[in-house]
Short mmCIF file of C-alpha atoms in Angstrom, two decimals:
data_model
loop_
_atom_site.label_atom_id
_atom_site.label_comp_id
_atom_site.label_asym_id
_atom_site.label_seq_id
_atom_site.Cartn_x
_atom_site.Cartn_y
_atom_site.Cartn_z
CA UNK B 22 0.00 0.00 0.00
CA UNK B 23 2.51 2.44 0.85
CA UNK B 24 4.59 1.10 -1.84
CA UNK B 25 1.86 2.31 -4.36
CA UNK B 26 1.63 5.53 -2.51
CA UNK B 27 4.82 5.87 -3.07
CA UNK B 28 5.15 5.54 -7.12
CA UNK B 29 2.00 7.83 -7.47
CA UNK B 30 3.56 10.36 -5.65
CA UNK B 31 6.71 10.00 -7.43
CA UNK B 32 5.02 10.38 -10.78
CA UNK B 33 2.75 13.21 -9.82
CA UNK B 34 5.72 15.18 -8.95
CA UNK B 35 7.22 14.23 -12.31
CA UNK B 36 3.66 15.31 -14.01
CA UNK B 37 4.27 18.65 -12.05
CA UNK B 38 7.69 19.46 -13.26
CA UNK B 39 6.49 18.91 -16.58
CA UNK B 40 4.62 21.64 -16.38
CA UNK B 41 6.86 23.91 -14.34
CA UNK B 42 5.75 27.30 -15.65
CA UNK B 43 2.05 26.99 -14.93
CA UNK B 44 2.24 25.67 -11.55
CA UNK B 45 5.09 27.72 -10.44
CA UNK B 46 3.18 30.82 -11.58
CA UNK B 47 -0.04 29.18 -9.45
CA UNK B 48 2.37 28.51 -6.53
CA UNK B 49 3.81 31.96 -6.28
CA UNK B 50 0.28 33.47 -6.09
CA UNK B 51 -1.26 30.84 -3.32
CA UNK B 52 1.93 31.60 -1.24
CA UNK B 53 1.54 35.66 -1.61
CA UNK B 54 -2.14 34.56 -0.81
CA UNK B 55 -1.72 32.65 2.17
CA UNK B 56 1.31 35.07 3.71
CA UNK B 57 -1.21 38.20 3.51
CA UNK B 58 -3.97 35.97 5.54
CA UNK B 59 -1.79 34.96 7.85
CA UNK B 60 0.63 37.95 8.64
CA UNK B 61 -3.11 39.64 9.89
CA UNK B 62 -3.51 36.75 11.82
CA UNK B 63 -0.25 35.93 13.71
CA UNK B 64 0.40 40.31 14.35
CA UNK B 65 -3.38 40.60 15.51
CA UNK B 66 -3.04 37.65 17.99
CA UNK B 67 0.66 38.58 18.81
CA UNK B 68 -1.09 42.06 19.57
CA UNK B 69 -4.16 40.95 21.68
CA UNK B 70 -1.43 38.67 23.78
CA UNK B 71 1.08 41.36 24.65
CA UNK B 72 -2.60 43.71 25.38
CA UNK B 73 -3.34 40.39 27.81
CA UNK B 74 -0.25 40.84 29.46
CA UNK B 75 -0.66 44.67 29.71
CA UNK B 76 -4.02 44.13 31.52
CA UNK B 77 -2.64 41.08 34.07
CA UNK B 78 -1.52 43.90 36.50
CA UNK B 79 -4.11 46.99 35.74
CA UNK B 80 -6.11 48.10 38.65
CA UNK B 81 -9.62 46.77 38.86
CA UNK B 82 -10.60 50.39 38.38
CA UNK B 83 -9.06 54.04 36.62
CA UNK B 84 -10.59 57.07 37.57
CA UNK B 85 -10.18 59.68 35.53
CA UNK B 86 -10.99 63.11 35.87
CA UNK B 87 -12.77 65.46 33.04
CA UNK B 88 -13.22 69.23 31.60
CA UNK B 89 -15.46 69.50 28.96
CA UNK B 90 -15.02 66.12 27.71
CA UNK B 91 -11.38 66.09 28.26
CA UNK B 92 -8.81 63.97 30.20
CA UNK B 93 -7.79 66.40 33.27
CA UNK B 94 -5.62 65.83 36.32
CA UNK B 95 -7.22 64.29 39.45
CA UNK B 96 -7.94 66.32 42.58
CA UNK B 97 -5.78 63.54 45.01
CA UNK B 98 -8.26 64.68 47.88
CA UNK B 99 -10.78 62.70 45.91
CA UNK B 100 -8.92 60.11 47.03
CA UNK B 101 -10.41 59.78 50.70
CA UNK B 102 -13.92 59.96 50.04
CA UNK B 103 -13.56 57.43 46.91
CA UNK B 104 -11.67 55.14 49.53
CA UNK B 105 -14.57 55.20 52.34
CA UNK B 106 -17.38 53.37 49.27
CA UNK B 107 -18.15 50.14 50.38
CA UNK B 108 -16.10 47.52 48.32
CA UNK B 109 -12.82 49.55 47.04
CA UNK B 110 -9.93 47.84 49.25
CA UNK B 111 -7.44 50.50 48.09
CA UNK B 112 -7.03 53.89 46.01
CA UNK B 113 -3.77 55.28 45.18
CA UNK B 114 -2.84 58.65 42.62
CA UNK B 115 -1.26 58.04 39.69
CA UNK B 116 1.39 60.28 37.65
CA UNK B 117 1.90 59.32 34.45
CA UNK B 118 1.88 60.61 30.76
CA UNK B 119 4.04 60.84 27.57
CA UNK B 120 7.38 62.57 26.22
CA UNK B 121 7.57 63.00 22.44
CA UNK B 122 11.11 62.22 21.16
CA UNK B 123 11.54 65.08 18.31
CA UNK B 124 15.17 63.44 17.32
CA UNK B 125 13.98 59.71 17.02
CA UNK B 126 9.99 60.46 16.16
CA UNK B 127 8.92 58.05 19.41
CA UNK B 128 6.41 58.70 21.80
CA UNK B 129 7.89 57.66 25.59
CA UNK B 130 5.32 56.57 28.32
CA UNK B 131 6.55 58.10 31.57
CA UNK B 132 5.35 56.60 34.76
CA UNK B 133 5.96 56.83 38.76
CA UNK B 134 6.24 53.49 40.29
CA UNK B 135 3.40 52.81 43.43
CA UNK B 136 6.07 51.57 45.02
CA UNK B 137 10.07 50.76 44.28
CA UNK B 138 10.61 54.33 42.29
CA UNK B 139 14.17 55.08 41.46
CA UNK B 140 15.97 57.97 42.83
CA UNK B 141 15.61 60.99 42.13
CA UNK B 142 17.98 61.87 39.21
CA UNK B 143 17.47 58.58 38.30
CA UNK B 144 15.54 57.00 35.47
CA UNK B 145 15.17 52.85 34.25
CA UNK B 146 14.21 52.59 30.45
CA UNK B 147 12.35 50.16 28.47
CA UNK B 148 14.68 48.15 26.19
CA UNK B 149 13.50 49.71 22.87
CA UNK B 150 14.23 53.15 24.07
CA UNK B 151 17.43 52.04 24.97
CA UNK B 152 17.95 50.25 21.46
CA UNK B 153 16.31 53.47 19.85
CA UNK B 154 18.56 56.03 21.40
CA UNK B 155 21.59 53.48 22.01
CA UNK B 156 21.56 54.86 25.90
CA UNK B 157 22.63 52.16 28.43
CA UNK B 158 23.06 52.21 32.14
CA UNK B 159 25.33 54.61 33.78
CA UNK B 160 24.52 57.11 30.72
CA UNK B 161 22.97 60.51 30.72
CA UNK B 162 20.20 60.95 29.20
CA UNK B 163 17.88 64.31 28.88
CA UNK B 164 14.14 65.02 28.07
CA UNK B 165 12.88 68.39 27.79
CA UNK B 166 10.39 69.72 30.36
CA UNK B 167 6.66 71.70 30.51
CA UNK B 168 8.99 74.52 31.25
CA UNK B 169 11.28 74.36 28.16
CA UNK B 170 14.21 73.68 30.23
CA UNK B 171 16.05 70.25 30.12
CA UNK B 172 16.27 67.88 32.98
CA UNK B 173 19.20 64.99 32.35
CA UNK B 174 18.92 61.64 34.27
CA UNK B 175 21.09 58.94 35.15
CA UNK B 176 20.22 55.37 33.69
CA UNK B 177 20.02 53.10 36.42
CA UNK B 178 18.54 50.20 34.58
CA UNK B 179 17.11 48.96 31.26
CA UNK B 180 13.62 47.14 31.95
CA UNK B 181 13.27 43.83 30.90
CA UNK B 182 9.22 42.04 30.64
CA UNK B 183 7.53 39.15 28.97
CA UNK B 184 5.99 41.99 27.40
CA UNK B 185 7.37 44.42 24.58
CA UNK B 186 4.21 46.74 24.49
CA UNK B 187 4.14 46.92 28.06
CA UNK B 188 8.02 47.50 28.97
CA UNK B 189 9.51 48.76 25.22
CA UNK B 190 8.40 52.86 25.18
CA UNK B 191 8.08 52.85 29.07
CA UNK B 192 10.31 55.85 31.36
CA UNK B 193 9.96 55.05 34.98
CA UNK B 194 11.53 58.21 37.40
CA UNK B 195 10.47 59.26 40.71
CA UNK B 196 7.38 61.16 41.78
CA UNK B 197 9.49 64.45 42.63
CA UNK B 198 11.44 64.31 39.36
CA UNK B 199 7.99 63.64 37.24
CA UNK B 200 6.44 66.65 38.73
CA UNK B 201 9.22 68.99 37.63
CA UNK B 202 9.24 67.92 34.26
CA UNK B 203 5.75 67.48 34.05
CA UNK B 204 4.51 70.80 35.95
CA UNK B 205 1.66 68.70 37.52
CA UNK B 206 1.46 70.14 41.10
CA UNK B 207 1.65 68.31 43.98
CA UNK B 208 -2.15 68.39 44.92
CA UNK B 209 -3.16 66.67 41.48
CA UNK B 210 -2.21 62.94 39.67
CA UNK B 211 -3.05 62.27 36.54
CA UNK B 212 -5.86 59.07 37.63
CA UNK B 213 -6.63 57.15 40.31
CA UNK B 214 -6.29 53.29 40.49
CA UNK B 215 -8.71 51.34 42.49
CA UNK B 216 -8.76 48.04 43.96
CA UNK B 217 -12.19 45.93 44.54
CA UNK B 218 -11.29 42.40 45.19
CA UNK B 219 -15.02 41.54 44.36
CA UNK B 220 -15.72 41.86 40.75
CA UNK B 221 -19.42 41.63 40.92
CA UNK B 222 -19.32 45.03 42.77
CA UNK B 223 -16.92 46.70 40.20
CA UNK B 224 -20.32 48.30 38.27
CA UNK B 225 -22.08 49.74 41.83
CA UNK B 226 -18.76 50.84 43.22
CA UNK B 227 -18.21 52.83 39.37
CA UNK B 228 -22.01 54.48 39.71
CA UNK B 229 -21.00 55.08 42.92
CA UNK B 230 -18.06 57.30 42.08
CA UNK B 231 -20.11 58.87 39.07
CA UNK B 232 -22.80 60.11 41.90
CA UNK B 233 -20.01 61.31 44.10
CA UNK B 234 -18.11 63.25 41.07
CA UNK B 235 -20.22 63.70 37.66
CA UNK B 236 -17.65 64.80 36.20
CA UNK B 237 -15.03 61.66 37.22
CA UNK B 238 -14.59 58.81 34.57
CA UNK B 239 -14.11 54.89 35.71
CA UNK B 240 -13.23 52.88 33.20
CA UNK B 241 -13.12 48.97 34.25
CA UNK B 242 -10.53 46.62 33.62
CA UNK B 243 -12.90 44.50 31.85
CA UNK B 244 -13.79 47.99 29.66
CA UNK B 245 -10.24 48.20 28.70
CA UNK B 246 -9.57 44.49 27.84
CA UNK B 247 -12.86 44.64 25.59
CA UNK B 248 -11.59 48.04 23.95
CA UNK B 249 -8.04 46.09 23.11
CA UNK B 250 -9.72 43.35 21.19
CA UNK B 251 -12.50 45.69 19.39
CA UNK B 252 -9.54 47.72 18.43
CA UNK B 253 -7.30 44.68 17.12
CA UNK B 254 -10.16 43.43 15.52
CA UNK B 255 -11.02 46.48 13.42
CA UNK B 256 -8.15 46.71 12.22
CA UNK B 257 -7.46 43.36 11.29
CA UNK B 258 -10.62 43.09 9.59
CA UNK B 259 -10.47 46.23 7.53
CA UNK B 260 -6.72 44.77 6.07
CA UNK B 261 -8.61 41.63 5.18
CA UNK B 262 -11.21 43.48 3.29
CA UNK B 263 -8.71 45.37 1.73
CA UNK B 264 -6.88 42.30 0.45
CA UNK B 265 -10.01 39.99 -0.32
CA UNK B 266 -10.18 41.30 -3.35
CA UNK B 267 -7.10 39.61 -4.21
CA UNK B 268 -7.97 36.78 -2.74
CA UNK B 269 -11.24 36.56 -4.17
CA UNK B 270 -9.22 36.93 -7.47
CA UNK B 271 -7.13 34.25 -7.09
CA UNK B 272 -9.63 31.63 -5.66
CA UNK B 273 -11.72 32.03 -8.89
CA UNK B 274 -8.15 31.63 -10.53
CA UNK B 275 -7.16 28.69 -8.60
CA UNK B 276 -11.11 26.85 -9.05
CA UNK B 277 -10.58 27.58 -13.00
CA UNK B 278 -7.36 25.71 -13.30
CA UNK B 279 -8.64 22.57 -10.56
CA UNK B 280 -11.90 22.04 -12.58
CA UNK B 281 -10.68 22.74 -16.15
CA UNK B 282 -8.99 20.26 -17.71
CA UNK B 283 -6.90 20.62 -20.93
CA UNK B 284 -6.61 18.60 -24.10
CA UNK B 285 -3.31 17.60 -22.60
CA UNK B 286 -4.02 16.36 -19.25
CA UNK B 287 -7.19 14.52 -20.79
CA UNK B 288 -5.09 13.03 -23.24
CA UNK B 289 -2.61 11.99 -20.48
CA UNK B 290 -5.46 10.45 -18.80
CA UNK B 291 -6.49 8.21 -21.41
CA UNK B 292 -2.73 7.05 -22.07
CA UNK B 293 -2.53 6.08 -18.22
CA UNK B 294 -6.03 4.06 -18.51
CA UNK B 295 -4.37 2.31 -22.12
CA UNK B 296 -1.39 1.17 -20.15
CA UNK B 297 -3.61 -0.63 -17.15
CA UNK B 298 -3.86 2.21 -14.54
CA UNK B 299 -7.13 1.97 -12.89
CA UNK B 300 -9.86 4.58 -11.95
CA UNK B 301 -8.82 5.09 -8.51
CA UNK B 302 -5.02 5.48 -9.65
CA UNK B 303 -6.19 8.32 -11.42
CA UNK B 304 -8.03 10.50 -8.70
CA UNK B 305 -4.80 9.32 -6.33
CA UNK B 306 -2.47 11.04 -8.51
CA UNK B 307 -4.70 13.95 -8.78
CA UNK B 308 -5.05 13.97 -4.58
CA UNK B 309 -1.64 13.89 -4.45
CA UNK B 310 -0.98 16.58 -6.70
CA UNK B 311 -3.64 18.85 -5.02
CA UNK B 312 -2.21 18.35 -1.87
CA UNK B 313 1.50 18.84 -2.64
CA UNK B 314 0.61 22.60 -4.76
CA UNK B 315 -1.92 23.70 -1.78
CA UNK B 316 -0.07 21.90 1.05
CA UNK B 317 3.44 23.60 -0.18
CA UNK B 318 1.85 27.04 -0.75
CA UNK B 319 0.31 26.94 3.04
CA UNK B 320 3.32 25.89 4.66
CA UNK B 321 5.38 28.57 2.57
CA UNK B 322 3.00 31.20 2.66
CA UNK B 323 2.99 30.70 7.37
CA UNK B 324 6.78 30.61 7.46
CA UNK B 325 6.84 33.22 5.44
CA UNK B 326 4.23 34.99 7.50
CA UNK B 327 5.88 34.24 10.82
CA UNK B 328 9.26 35.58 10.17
CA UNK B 329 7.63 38.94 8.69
CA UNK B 330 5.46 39.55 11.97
CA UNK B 331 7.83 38.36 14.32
CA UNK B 332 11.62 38.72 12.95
CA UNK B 333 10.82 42.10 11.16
CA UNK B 334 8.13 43.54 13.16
CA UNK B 335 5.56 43.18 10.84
CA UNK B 336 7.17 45.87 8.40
CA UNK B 337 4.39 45.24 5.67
CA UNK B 338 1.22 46.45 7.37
CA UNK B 339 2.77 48.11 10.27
CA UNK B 340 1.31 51.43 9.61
CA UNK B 341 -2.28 49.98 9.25
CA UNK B 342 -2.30 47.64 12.44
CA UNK B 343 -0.05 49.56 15.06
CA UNK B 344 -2.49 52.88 14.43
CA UNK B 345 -0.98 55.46 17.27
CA UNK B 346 2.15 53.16 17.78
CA UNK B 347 3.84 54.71 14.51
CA UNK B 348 5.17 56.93 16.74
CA UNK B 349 6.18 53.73 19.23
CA UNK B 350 9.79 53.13 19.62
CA UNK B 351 10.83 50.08 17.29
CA UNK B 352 10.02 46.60 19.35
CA UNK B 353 9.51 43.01 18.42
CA UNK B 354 6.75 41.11 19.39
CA UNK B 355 6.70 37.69 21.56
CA UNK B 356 6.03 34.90 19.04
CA UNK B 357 2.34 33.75 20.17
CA UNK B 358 0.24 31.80 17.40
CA UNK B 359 -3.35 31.18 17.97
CA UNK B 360 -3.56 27.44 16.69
CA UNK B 361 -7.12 27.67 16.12
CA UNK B 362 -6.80 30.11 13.48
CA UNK B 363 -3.89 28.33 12.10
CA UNK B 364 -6.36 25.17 11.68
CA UNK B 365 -9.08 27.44 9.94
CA UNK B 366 -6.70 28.98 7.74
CA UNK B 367 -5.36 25.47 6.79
CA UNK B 368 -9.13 24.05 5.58
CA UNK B 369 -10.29 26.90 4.12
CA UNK B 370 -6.36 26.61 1.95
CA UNK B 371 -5.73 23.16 1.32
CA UNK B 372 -8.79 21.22 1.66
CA UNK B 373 -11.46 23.24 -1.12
CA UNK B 374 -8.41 23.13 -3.44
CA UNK B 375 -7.51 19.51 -3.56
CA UNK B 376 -11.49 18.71 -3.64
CA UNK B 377 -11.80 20.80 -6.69
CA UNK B 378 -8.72 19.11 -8.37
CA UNK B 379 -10.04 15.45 -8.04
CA UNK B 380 -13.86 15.98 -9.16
CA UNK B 381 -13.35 17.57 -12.68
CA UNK B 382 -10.88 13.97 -13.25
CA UNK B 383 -12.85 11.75 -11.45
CA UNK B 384 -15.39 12.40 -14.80
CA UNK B 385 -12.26 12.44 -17.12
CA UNK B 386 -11.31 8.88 -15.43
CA UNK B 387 -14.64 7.40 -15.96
CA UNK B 388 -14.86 7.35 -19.93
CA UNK B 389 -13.02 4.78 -22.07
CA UNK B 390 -9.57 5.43 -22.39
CA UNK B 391 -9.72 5.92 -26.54
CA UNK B 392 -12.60 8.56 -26.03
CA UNK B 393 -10.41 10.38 -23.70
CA UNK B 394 -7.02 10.26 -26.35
CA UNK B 395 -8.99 11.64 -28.94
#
């Protein structure tokens, strides 16, 4: 059995070579087709991972504070009367914001620990700032402040995480040191972060603040995870559109040249059924040569895919995906490949296209072999 498998293979690759120039010209296609799919699969996953990782350690609650529909510093008094609501275990300011780099075109996220903040003077960077600007510990390295004047700090350490997205743009200093360069005064944070251990009180314990201050914002951490994957998901989608077309294209190519069949390859037929090859010979061959074009072109088309999203950063559709990140100092994503998605991609690749190679012979195969020569 395997034995037979193996000299229909063997001749089906000969019967392939034969006709080089068409199939390499098919192969070359199904590959570009199966790389686009899957480069919006693996960077949208990769993205909605690292977003996971981000959202392990957020508070259970952000309170933000408004003017006229905009983001505005927090009173910290709020702070007390926020705390006394039944439910919230903890609430603690936060300080944090961002530092456009002018020289490199980044955008920095600068943040004061809750606890463990560097000196002041001091500053630990994410690794892709310190790729970006080549700065390592022990260096000096200056950002310019609200008051035009700039403030240098001493590296103390480069910040190493699981997590690119969280880690890569990220400036941690102390709270003294972000208020100068910041101008936020000591009676204001930029949000507050709230702990309630039980999350079926999350909702009440957010009205609750609302009642207290109209004017305050909570946003949950299940609001912020759901945001992350509606955002990923746009944008993944609205690359596939863009490309369907394409794909659309070459599926109605690809069907064309798996049903048609020429004089040739009839004629071929007809030779094989002469010389004592039987029915199911036949639609064997044609199996195997379905599944070594579409099986080849899928396997291409993910490696392919995998070293563009996660060796160069996705360079293709980096612009479209990454949104706001443009300005995001170069990183590399963790390698993370939703299998499921993998298996979809692989029937809805290989399996239509090596059905629609065997019915269009399995007729051919069926009429006398001196019908078929002529």
């Amino acid at each position: 059995m395997i034995e037979r498998h193996r000299y229909i293979l063997d001749f089906t690759l000969a019967s392939l070579l034969r006709r080089k120039g068409k199939n390499s010209a098919l192969l070359v296609v199904y590959i570009l087709v199966v790389f686009v799919a899957a480069s919006v699969l693996f960077f949208t996953h990769a993205l909605q991972y690292e977003a996971s990782l981000l959202l392990e350690d957020a508070p259970d609650i952000v309170v933000q504070n408004t003017l006229t529909g905009r983001q505005h510093p927090v009173p910290v008094k709020w702070r007390r009367s926020i705390g006394e609501i039944r439910g919230v275990a903890s609430v603690a300011p936060r300080l944090w914001g961002y530092q456009y780099d002018k020289a490199f075109a980044a955008n920095y996220t600068l943040l004061v620990p809750v606890k463990d903040e560097p000196p002041s003077g001091s500053i630990d960077i994410g690794s892709a700032i310190s790729r970006t600007r080549n700065a390592y510990p022990g260096d000096i390295i200056s950002l310019p402040g609200s008051d035009g004047r700039p403030h240098a700090f001493t590296i103390r350490q480069t910040l190493s995480s699981e997590s690119q997205l969280l880690t890569g743009d990220l400036m941690v200093l102390s709270e003294k040191d972000f208020r100068e360069l910041s101008g936020i005064p000591k009676d204001q944070a930029t949000d507050l972060v709230l702990r309630v251990p039980n999350a079926r009180e999350q909702r009440t314990v957010a009205a609750k603040i609302t009642r207290l201050y109209p004017e305050a914002r909570p946003i949950l951490r299940e609001e912020m995870r759901r945001t992350y994957d509606a955002v990923y998901g746009w944008r993944s989608s609205l690359l596939l559109v863009v490309f369907s077309g394409a794909g659309l294209a070459f599926f109605i190519f690809a069907w064309d040249k798996a049903t048609g069949i020429s004089a040739e390859e009839r004629k071929e037929i007809g030779i094989l059924k002469a010389i004592g090859w039987e029915t199911s010979d036949i639609l064997l061959m044609k199996f195997w040569e379905g599944i070594v074009i579409s099986l080849c072109s899928f396997l291409a088309g993910s490696i392919l895919a995998y070293f563009h999203v996660f060796a160069s950063s996705s360079a293709l559709f980096l612009p479209v995906l990454k949104g706001w990140s443009t300005l995001y100092p170069t990183f590399r994503l963790q390698p993370s490949i939703d299998y499921w998605q993998l298996a979809v991609l692989f029937f809805l690749t290989v399996i239509p296209y090596t059905i629609a190679t065997i019915i269009p012979f399995w007729r051919a195969a069926t009429i006398d072999p001196d019908v078929a020569m002529r």
